């Protein structure tokens, strides 16, 4: 019995000289936080220290390789100043925006503890409901052609999915990979927002609009537009081809005629006119008036004057 009491006493003395080792621990109960834009986001940070009851608390935002302070030296800094508060080590961001999306790190430094540093990471995703999507809907098209309607919302987070409506009724979701009925002339891609008719027919005439939805907030729709599909006017095309052919033929005949008349010759310049002469009328062109050599060589010159002779003389 005495030996057992001696063992208990030795253990008690040993515990008195060797304190409990409970190093600083840091954790969170929400490692991923998703909150809608313009609302508050709570980034929880829970810690426990061994001896230090006033540890140093810091918050940082990590973007790839860049690290910036959120909470440093007892106050919020940068864009977070004036729109955040801290309780213990838990931070609340007010009126968050898309720019606040990212990874955050809570660091607790307890210099009096055996392990004097602990940290935990939280990912913040700021969700944006759909805006009114931009829709491209042609007003008219011809049967037998390929027509594509487009719908896009670049601001929604996560990215929106799209559905098309004709005359107020939803169109079936025939994707490019899935088989479609034989009488269906279209396919639509809910991720890209495209609605393609290949080919389009007169039965596709109607009023179309697109709805964007990402599960955040209410779905949004663009203004509907009417798309008219008309038959291809073959007779009109043939008539147009005939008219173009006639115009080209007339132009070709005109060019040939001008070429034969010498209008395209290098030496043909100026205009021609007629002047009266003693022995009739002679045709002279203006270029010949300036080319005396050519005139002489061509036999043009001043006609010789003839002596005046009476055909018959008589006396009174």
mmCIF file of C-alpha atoms in Angstrom:
data_model
loop_
_atom_site.group_PDB
_atom_site.id
_atom_site.type_symbol
_atom_site.label_atom_id
_atom_site.label_comp_id
_atom_site.label_asym_id
_atom_site.label_seq_id
_atom_site.Cartn_x
_atom_site.Cartn_y
_atom_site.Cartn_z
ATOM 1 C CA UNK A 1 0.000 0.000 0.000
ATOM 2 C CA UNK A 2 2.778 2.408 0.829
ATOM 3 C CA UNK A 3 4.453 1.662 -2.480
ATOM 4 C CA UNK A 4 1.235 2.508 -4.365
ATOM 5 C CA UNK A 5 0.914 5.859 -2.594
ATOM 6 C CA UNK A 6 4.517 6.565 -3.518
ATOM 7 C CA UNK A 7 3.710 5.970 -7.196
ATOM 8 C CA UNK A 8 0.712 8.352 -7.080
ATOM 9 C CA UNK A 9 2.782 11.013 -5.408
ATOM 10 C CA UNK A 10 5.562 10.741 -7.974
ATOM 11 C CA UNK A 11 3.040 11.070 -10.826
ATOM 12 C CA UNK A 12 1.452 14.114 -9.247
ATOM 13 C CA UNK A 13 4.793 15.843 -8.828
ATOM 14 C CA UNK A 14 5.694 15.039 -12.443
ATOM 15 C CA UNK A 15 2.461 16.585 -13.723
ATOM 16 C CA UNK A 16 3.081 19.717 -11.697
ATOM 17 C CA UNK A 17 6.423 20.264 -13.410
ATOM 18 C CA UNK A 18 5.183 19.289 -16.978
ATOM 19 C CA UNK A 19 2.270 21.524 -18.043
ATOM 20 C CA UNK A 20 -0.409 20.356 -20.460
ATOM 21 C CA UNK A 21 0.579 20.959 -24.105
ATOM 22 C CA UNK A 22 -2.478 22.165 -26.033
ATOM 23 C CA UNK A 23 -1.107 24.185 -28.999
ATOM 24 C CA UNK A 24 -3.077 26.891 -30.805
ATOM 25 C CA UNK A 25 -5.733 25.491 -33.143
ATOM 26 C CA UNK A 26 -7.651 27.386 -35.851
ATOM 27 C CA UNK A 27 -10.665 26.073 -37.766
ATOM 28 C CA UNK A 28 -13.875 27.109 -39.523
ATOM 29 C CA UNK A 29 -17.355 25.650 -39.631
ATOM 30 C CA UNK A 30 -18.003 26.925 -43.205
ATOM 31 C CA UNK A 31 -15.019 26.375 -45.521
ATOM 32 C CA UNK A 32 -17.115 27.456 -48.545
ATOM 33 C CA UNK A 33 -19.427 30.462 -48.322
ATOM 34 C CA UNK A 34 -21.886 31.309 -51.099
ATOM 35 C CA UNK A 35 -23.860 34.512 -50.845
ATOM 36 C CA UNK A 36 -25.850 36.636 -53.278
ATOM 37 C CA UNK A 37 -24.399 39.923 -54.464
ATOM 38 C CA UNK A 38 -25.068 43.004 -52.273
ATOM 39 C CA UNK A 39 -25.691 40.879 -49.180
ATOM 40 C CA UNK A 40 -23.528 40.090 -46.129
ATOM 41 C CA UNK A 41 -20.986 37.276 -46.030
ATOM 42 C CA UNK A 42 -19.852 35.698 -42.733
ATOM 43 C CA UNK A 43 -16.361 34.181 -42.768
ATOM 44 C CA UNK A 44 -16.086 32.130 -39.589
ATOM 45 C CA UNK A 45 -12.756 31.582 -37.837
ATOM 46 C CA UNK A 46 -12.613 29.602 -34.557
ATOM 47 C CA UNK A 47 -9.416 29.309 -32.509
ATOM 48 C CA UNK A 48 -8.112 27.872 -29.245
ATOM 49 C CA UNK A 49 -4.844 28.853 -27.558
ATOM 50 C CA UNK A 50 -2.672 27.157 -24.940
ATOM 51 C CA UNK A 51 -1.629 30.146 -22.795
ATOM 52 C CA UNK A 52 -1.944 33.305 -24.878
ATOM 53 C CA UNK A 53 -5.363 34.852 -24.259
ATOM 54 C CA UNK A 54 -4.769 37.793 -26.587
ATOM 55 C CA UNK A 55 -3.380 36.292 -29.788
ATOM 56 C CA UNK A 56 -2.674 38.281 -32.910
ATOM 57 C CA UNK A 57 -5.385 37.862 -35.582
ATOM 58 C CA UNK A 58 -4.900 38.606 -39.265
ATOM 59 C CA UNK A 59 -7.046 38.063 -42.367
ATOM 60 C CA UNK A 60 -5.630 37.840 -45.870
ATOM 61 C CA UNK A 61 -7.094 37.454 -49.348
ATOM 62 C CA UNK A 62 -5.268 35.044 -51.622
ATOM 63 C CA UNK A 63 -5.583 35.483 -55.388
ATOM 64 C CA UNK A 64 -3.370 33.003 -57.196
ATOM 65 C CA UNK A 65 0.116 34.069 -56.099
ATOM 66 C CA UNK A 66 -0.904 37.506 -54.794
ATOM 67 C CA UNK A 67 -1.679 37.961 -51.103
ATOM 68 C CA UNK A 68 -3.264 41.148 -49.727
ATOM 69 C CA UNK A 69 -4.346 42.120 -46.221
ATOM 70 C CA UNK A 70 -7.987 42.295 -45.218
ATOM 71 C CA UNK A 71 -7.544 42.737 -41.470
ATOM 72 C CA UNK A 72 -4.144 43.836 -40.142
ATOM 73 C CA UNK A 73 -2.908 45.354 -36.896
ATOM 74 C CA UNK A 74 -6.380 45.502 -35.407
ATOM 75 C CA UNK A 75 -8.200 47.194 -38.325
ATOM 76 C CA UNK A 76 -9.588 46.531 -41.804
ATOM 77 C CA UNK A 77 -7.561 47.880 -44.684
ATOM 78 C CA UNK A 78 -7.956 48.576 -48.403
ATOM 79 C CA UNK A 79 -11.357 48.016 -49.978
ATOM 80 C CA UNK A 80 -12.644 46.375 -46.796
ATOM 81 C CA UNK A 81 -12.207 49.433 -44.611
ATOM 82 C CA UNK A 82 -15.568 50.753 -43.462
ATOM 83 C CA UNK A 83 -17.634 47.795 -44.708
ATOM 84 C CA UNK A 84 -16.579 44.921 -42.449
ATOM 85 C CA UNK A 85 -16.492 44.037 -38.773
ATOM 86 C CA UNK A 86 -14.885 41.293 -36.671
ATOM 87 C CA UNK A 87 -16.166 39.319 -33.680
ATOM 88 C CA UNK A 88 -13.466 37.190 -32.062
ATOM 89 C CA UNK A 89 -11.781 36.073 -35.261
ATOM 90 C CA UNK A 90 -14.932 35.800 -37.400
ATOM 91 C CA UNK A 91 -15.276 38.465 -40.092
ATOM 92 C CA UNK A 92 -18.506 39.775 -41.645
ATOM 93 C CA UNK A 93 -18.285 41.514 -45.032
ATOM 94 C CA UNK A 94 -21.188 43.844 -45.844
ATOM 95 C CA UNK A 95 -22.669 44.429 -49.313
ATOM 96 C CA UNK A 96 -20.332 42.040 -51.082
ATOM 97 C CA UNK A 97 -19.706 42.313 -54.818
ATOM 98 C CA UNK A 98 -18.241 40.033 -57.464
ATOM 99 C CA UNK A 99 -14.815 41.544 -56.750
ATOM 100 C CA UNK A 100 -14.951 40.019 -53.249
ATOM 101 C CA UNK A 101 -15.002 36.490 -54.678
ATOM 102 C CA UNK A 102 -11.854 34.572 -53.764
ATOM 103 C CA UNK A 103 -9.967 32.613 -51.106
ATOM 104 C CA UNK A 104 -9.494 34.076 -47.616
ATOM 105 C CA UNK A 105 -7.115 32.960 -44.859
ATOM 106 C CA UNK A 106 -7.505 33.490 -41.129
ATOM 107 C CA UNK A 107 -4.204 33.455 -39.234
ATOM 108 C CA UNK A 108 -3.866 33.366 -35.410
ATOM 109 C CA UNK A 109 -0.475 33.967 -33.764
ATOM 110 C CA UNK A 110 -0.078 32.984 -30.089
ATOM 111 C CA UNK A 111 3.472 33.821 -29.084
ATOM 112 C CA UNK A 112 3.143 32.280 -25.588
ATOM 113 C CA UNK A 113 2.013 28.904 -26.940
ATOM 114 C CA UNK A 114 4.210 25.988 -27.804
ATOM 115 C CA UNK A 115 2.884 26.089 -31.356
ATOM 116 C CA UNK A 116 2.420 29.771 -31.927
ATOM 117 C CA UNK A 117 0.732 29.888 -35.366
ATOM 118 C CA UNK A 118 -2.459 28.402 -36.808
ATOM 119 C CA UNK A 119 -4.548 29.166 -39.895
ATOM 120 C CA UNK A 120 -7.656 28.140 -41.800
ATOM 121 C CA UNK A 121 -8.924 28.901 -45.319
ATOM 122 C CA UNK A 122 -12.381 29.935 -46.520
ATOM 123 C CA UNK A 123 -13.598 30.284 -50.112
ATOM 124 C CA UNK A 124 -16.130 33.013 -50.834
ATOM 125 C CA UNK A 125 -18.335 32.794 -53.922
ATOM 126 C CA UNK A 126 -20.471 35.841 -54.669
ATOM 127 C CA UNK A 127 -23.507 34.845 -56.742
ATOM 128 C CA UNK A 128 -25.098 37.164 -59.306
ATOM 129 C CA UNK A 129 -28.678 36.597 -60.524
ATOM 130 C CA UNK A 130 -29.357 36.807 -64.263
ATOM 131 C CA UNK A 131 -29.679 40.108 -66.045
ATOM 132 C CA UNK A 132 -31.907 40.626 -69.076
ATOM 133 C CA UNK A 133 -30.094 38.603 -71.749
ATOM 134 C CA UNK A 134 -29.069 40.017 -75.118
ATOM 135 C CA UNK A 135 -30.981 38.288 -77.920
ATOM 136 C CA UNK A 136 -30.229 38.251 -81.655
ATOM 137 C CA UNK A 137 -33.361 37.329 -83.596
ATOM 138 C CA UNK A 138 -33.536 38.009 -87.364
ATOM 139 C CA UNK A 139 -36.689 39.687 -88.627
ATOM 140 C CA UNK A 140 -36.908 37.557 -91.761
ATOM 141 C CA UNK A 141 -35.277 34.622 -93.531
ATOM 142 C CA UNK A 142 -35.796 32.411 -96.591
ATOM 143 C CA UNK A 143 -36.887 28.803 -96.479
ATOM 144 C CA UNK A 144 -34.146 26.232 -96.909
ATOM 145 C CA UNK A 145 -31.444 28.398 -95.321
ATOM 146 C CA UNK A 146 -29.636 27.974 -92.001
ATOM 147 C CA UNK A 147 -30.774 30.498 -89.356
ATOM 148 C CA UNK A 148 -29.259 30.884 -85.876
ATOM 149 C CA UNK A 149 -30.763 32.806 -82.945
ATOM 150 C CA UNK A 150 -28.452 33.821 -80.070
ATOM 151 C CA UNK A 151 -29.025 34.581 -76.380
ATOM 152 C CA UNK A 152 -26.360 35.640 -73.857
ATOM 153 C CA UNK A 153 -25.993 37.020 -70.328
ATOM 154 C CA UNK A 154 -22.341 37.732 -69.480
ATOM 155 C CA UNK A 155 -22.914 38.936 -65.897
ATOM 156 C CA UNK A 156 -24.646 36.035 -64.149
ATOM 157 C CA UNK A 157 -22.667 33.925 -61.634
ATOM 158 C CA UNK A 158 -22.742 30.986 -61.977
ATOM 159 C CA UNK A 159 -23.227 31.119 -65.763
ATOM 160 C CA UNK A 160 -26.847 31.006 -66.790
ATOM 161 C CA UNK A 161 -28.550 28.352 -68.868
ATOM 162 C CA UNK A 162 -30.956 29.373 -71.625
ATOM 163 C CA UNK A 163 -34.279 28.208 -72.977
ATOM 164 C CA UNK A 164 -36.169 29.458 -76.032
ATOM 165 C CA UNK A 165 -39.864 30.154 -76.440
ATOM 166 C CA UNK A 166 -41.987 30.435 -79.583
ATOM 167 C CA UNK A 167 -45.280 32.301 -79.362
ATOM 168 C CA UNK A 168 -45.110 32.037 -75.573
ATOM 169 C CA UNK A 169 -44.550 28.269 -75.481
ATOM 170 C CA UNK A 170 -41.214 26.601 -74.569
ATOM 171 C CA UNK A 171 -39.401 24.804 -77.363
ATOM 172 C CA UNK A 172 -38.278 21.205 -76.701
ATOM 173 C CA UNK A 173 -34.655 20.796 -75.671
ATOM 174 C CA UNK A 174 -33.206 19.105 -78.749
ATOM 175 C CA UNK A 175 -29.430 19.315 -78.371
ATOM 176 C CA UNK A 176 -26.839 18.705 -81.062
ATOM 177 C CA UNK A 177 -25.955 15.336 -79.555
ATOM 178 C CA UNK A 178 -29.464 14.055 -78.850
ATOM 179 C CA UNK A 179 -31.652 12.675 -81.629
ATOM 180 C CA UNK A 180 -34.555 14.903 -82.641
ATOM 181 C CA UNK A 181 -37.914 14.065 -84.209
ATOM 182 C CA UNK A 182 -38.068 13.941 -87.980
ATOM 183 C CA UNK A 183 -40.406 16.944 -88.135
ATOM 184 C CA UNK A 184 -38.182 19.136 -85.930
ATOM 185 C CA UNK A 185 -36.129 21.669 -87.853
ATOM 186 C CA UNK A 186 -34.155 23.112 -84.926
ATOM 187 C CA UNK A 187 -31.669 22.346 -82.163
ATOM 188 C CA UNK A 188 -30.883 24.483 -79.130
ATOM 189 C CA UNK A 189 -27.887 24.561 -76.813
ATOM 190 C CA UNK A 190 -28.889 25.544 -73.241
ATOM 191 C CA UNK A 191 -25.299 26.408 -72.316
ATOM 192 C CA UNK A 192 -24.419 28.693 -75.219
ATOM 193 C CA UNK A 193 -27.939 29.997 -75.788
ATOM 194 C CA UNK A 194 -28.030 29.273 -79.528
ATOM 195 C CA UNK A 195 -31.160 28.155 -81.366
ATOM 196 C CA UNK A 196 -30.363 26.869 -84.849
ATOM 197 C CA UNK A 197 -32.742 26.040 -87.698
ATOM 198 C CA UNK A 198 -31.151 23.770 -90.291
ATOM 199 C CA UNK A 199 -32.940 24.305 -92.556
ATOM 200 C CA UNK A 200 -35.630 26.806 -91.629
ATOM 201 C CA UNK A 201 -39.178 26.353 -92.952
ATOM 202 C CA UNK A 202 -42.327 28.468 -93.169
ATOM 203 C CA UNK A 203 -43.744 26.707 -90.108
ATOM 204 C CA UNK A 204 -40.937 28.278 -88.047
ATOM 205 C CA UNK A 205 -42.478 31.741 -88.467
ATOM 206 C CA UNK A 206 -43.399 33.159 -85.061
ATOM 207 C CA UNK A 207 -42.456 35.363 -82.113
ATOM 208 C CA UNK A 208 -39.348 34.194 -80.232
ATOM 209 C CA UNK A 209 -37.820 35.117 -76.885
ATOM 210 C CA UNK A 210 -35.148 33.656 -74.585
ATOM 211 C CA UNK A 211 -35.075 33.114 -70.799
ATOM 212 C CA UNK A 212 -31.836 33.062 -68.741
ATOM 213 C CA UNK A 213 -31.729 31.229 -65.393
ATOM 214 C CA UNK A 214 -28.901 30.269 -63.013
ATOM 215 C CA UNK A 215 -30.818 29.376 -59.860
ATOM 216 C CA UNK A 216 -29.979 32.704 -58.198
ATOM 217 C CA UNK A 217 -32.803 35.191 -58.071
ATOM 218 C CA UNK A 218 -35.568 35.295 -60.672
ATOM 219 C CA UNK A 219 -35.090 34.217 -64.317
ATOM 220 C CA UNK A 220 -34.872 37.060 -66.837
ATOM 221 C CA UNK A 221 -36.237 37.220 -70.377
ATOM 222 C CA UNK A 222 -35.402 39.326 -73.408
ATOM 223 C CA UNK A 223 -38.084 41.114 -75.433
ATOM 224 C CA UNK A 224 -39.755 38.839 -77.957
ATOM 225 C CA UNK A 225 -39.328 39.502 -81.687
ATOM 226 C CA UNK A 226 -41.247 38.205 -84.689
ATOM 227 C CA UNK A 227 -39.328 36.181 -87.275
ATOM 228 C CA UNK A 228 -40.937 35.867 -90.709
ATOM 229 C CA UNK A 229 -39.975 32.966 -92.973
ATOM 230 C CA UNK A 230 -40.767 33.358 -96.701
ATOM 231 C CA UNK A 231 -40.387 31.026 -99.670
ATOM 232 C CA UNK A 232 -37.466 31.505 -102.002
ATOM 233 C CA UNK A 233 -38.708 33.419 -105.135
ATOM 234 C CA UNK A 234 -37.078 31.386 -107.929
ATOM 235 C CA UNK A 235 -38.791 33.294 -110.754
ATOM 236 C CA UNK A 236 -37.575 36.583 -109.320
ATOM 237 C CA UNK A 237 -34.021 35.296 -109.172
ATOM 238 C CA UNK A 238 -34.201 34.083 -112.797
ATOM 239 C CA UNK A 239 -35.545 37.462 -113.906
ATOM 240 C CA UNK A 240 -32.759 39.241 -112.061
ATOM 241 C CA UNK A 241 -30.149 37.015 -113.713
ATOM 242 C CA UNK A 242 -31.637 37.744 -117.164
ATOM 243 C CA UNK A 243 -31.582 41.493 -116.516
ATOM 244 C CA UNK A 244 -27.964 41.348 -115.382
ATOM 245 C CA UNK A 245 -27.072 39.310 -118.474
ATOM 246 C CA UNK A 246 -28.735 41.855 -120.782
ATOM 247 C CA UNK A 247 -26.973 44.765 -119.083
ATOM 248 C CA UNK A 248 -23.599 43.053 -119.379
ATOM 249 C CA UNK A 249 -24.273 42.191 -123.035
ATOM 250 C CA UNK A 250 -25.218 45.782 -123.877
ATOM 251 C CA UNK A 251 -22.106 47.067 -122.155
ATOM 252 C CA UNK A 252 -19.993 44.599 -124.149
ATOM 253 C CA UNK A 253 -21.569 45.675 -127.448
ATOM 254 C CA UNK A 254 -20.959 49.315 -126.558
ATOM 255 C CA UNK A 255 -17.308 48.633 -125.848
ATOM 256 C CA UNK A 256 -16.911 46.776 -129.158
ATOM 257 C CA UNK A 257 -18.543 49.595 -131.091
ATOM 258 C CA UNK A 258 -16.347 52.224 -129.441
ATOM 259 C CA UNK A 259 -13.257 50.154 -130.187
ATOM 260 C CA UNK A 260 -14.157 49.864 -133.864
ATOM 261 C CA UNK A 261 -14.710 53.595 -134.089
ATOM 262 C CA UNK A 262 -11.204 54.176 -132.754
ATOM 263 C CA UNK A 263 -12.155 55.743 -129.442
ATOM 264 C CA UNK A 264 -9.715 53.477 -127.614
ATOM 265 C CA UNK A 265 -6.780 54.121 -130.074
ATOM 266 C CA UNK A 266 -3.800 55.926 -128.671
ATOM 267 C CA UNK A 267 -3.753 58.557 -131.409
ATOM 268 C CA UNK A 268 -7.445 59.367 -131.185
ATOM 269 C CA UNK A 269 -7.921 62.624 -129.333
ATOM 270 C CA UNK A 270 -10.140 65.609 -129.595
ATOM 271 C CA UNK A 271 -13.180 66.003 -131.848
ATOM 272 C CA UNK A 272 -13.897 66.122 -135.543
ATOM 273 C CA UNK A 273 -15.657 68.819 -137.562
ATOM 274 C CA UNK A 274 -16.409 69.725 -141.212
ATOM 275 C CA UNK A 275 -15.202 72.851 -143.043
ATOM 276 C CA UNK A 276 -16.233 74.034 -146.486
ATOM 277 C CA UNK A 277 -13.632 74.295 -149.243
ATOM 278 C CA UNK A 278 -13.622 75.512 -152.779
ATOM 279 C CA UNK A 279 -14.240 72.078 -154.196
ATOM 280 C CA UNK A 280 -16.708 70.757 -151.672
ATOM 281 C CA UNK A 281 -16.576 69.801 -148.006
ATOM 282 C CA UNK A 282 -13.582 68.224 -146.272
ATOM 283 C CA UNK A 283 -13.608 66.333 -142.959
ATOM 284 C CA UNK A 284 -10.832 67.449 -140.606
ATOM 285 C CA UNK A 285 -10.267 66.317 -137.047
ATOM 286 C CA UNK A 286 -8.762 68.496 -134.369
ATOM 287 C CA UNK A 287 -5.695 66.331 -133.962
ATOM 288 C CA UNK A 288 -4.835 66.815 -137.594
ATOM 289 C CA UNK A 289 -4.756 70.570 -137.022
ATOM 290 C CA UNK A 290 -1.786 70.048 -134.684
ATOM 291 C CA UNK A 291 0.008 67.357 -136.694
ATOM 292 C CA UNK A 292 1.196 69.046 -139.877
ATOM 293 C CA UNK A 293 3.597 66.236 -140.686
ATOM 294 C CA UNK A 294 0.824 63.721 -140.707
ATOM 295 C CA UNK A 295 -1.293 66.018 -142.828
ATOM 296 C CA UNK A 296 1.432 66.437 -145.415
ATOM 297 C CA UNK A 297 2.139 62.755 -145.431
ATOM 298 C CA UNK A 298 -1.505 61.993 -145.839
ATOM 299 C CA UNK A 299 -1.835 64.241 -148.884
ATOM 300 C CA UNK A 300 -3.618 67.074 -147.143
ATOM 301 C CA UNK A 301 -2.462 70.523 -148.252
ATOM 302 C CA UNK A 302 -3.570 73.803 -149.737
ATOM 303 C CA UNK A 303 -5.109 73.084 -153.097
ATOM 304 C CA UNK A 304 -3.302 74.808 -155.994
ATOM 305 C CA UNK A 305 -4.896 77.946 -157.346
ATOM 306 C CA UNK A 306 -6.032 77.717 -160.960
ATOM 307 C CA UNK A 307 -5.775 80.617 -163.449
ATOM 308 C CA UNK A 308 -9.071 82.148 -164.242
ATOM 309 C CA UNK A 309 -9.928 81.580 -167.883
ATOM 310 C CA UNK A 310 -13.001 82.531 -169.806
ATOM 311 C CA UNK A 311 -14.657 79.784 -171.489
ATOM 312 C CA UNK A 312 -15.612 82.139 -174.353
ATOM 313 C CA UNK A 313 -14.711 85.788 -175.251
ATOM 314 C CA UNK A 314 -16.862 88.171 -177.241
ATOM 315 C CA UNK A 315 -16.827 91.757 -178.229
ATOM 316 C CA UNK A 316 -19.592 94.264 -178.030
#
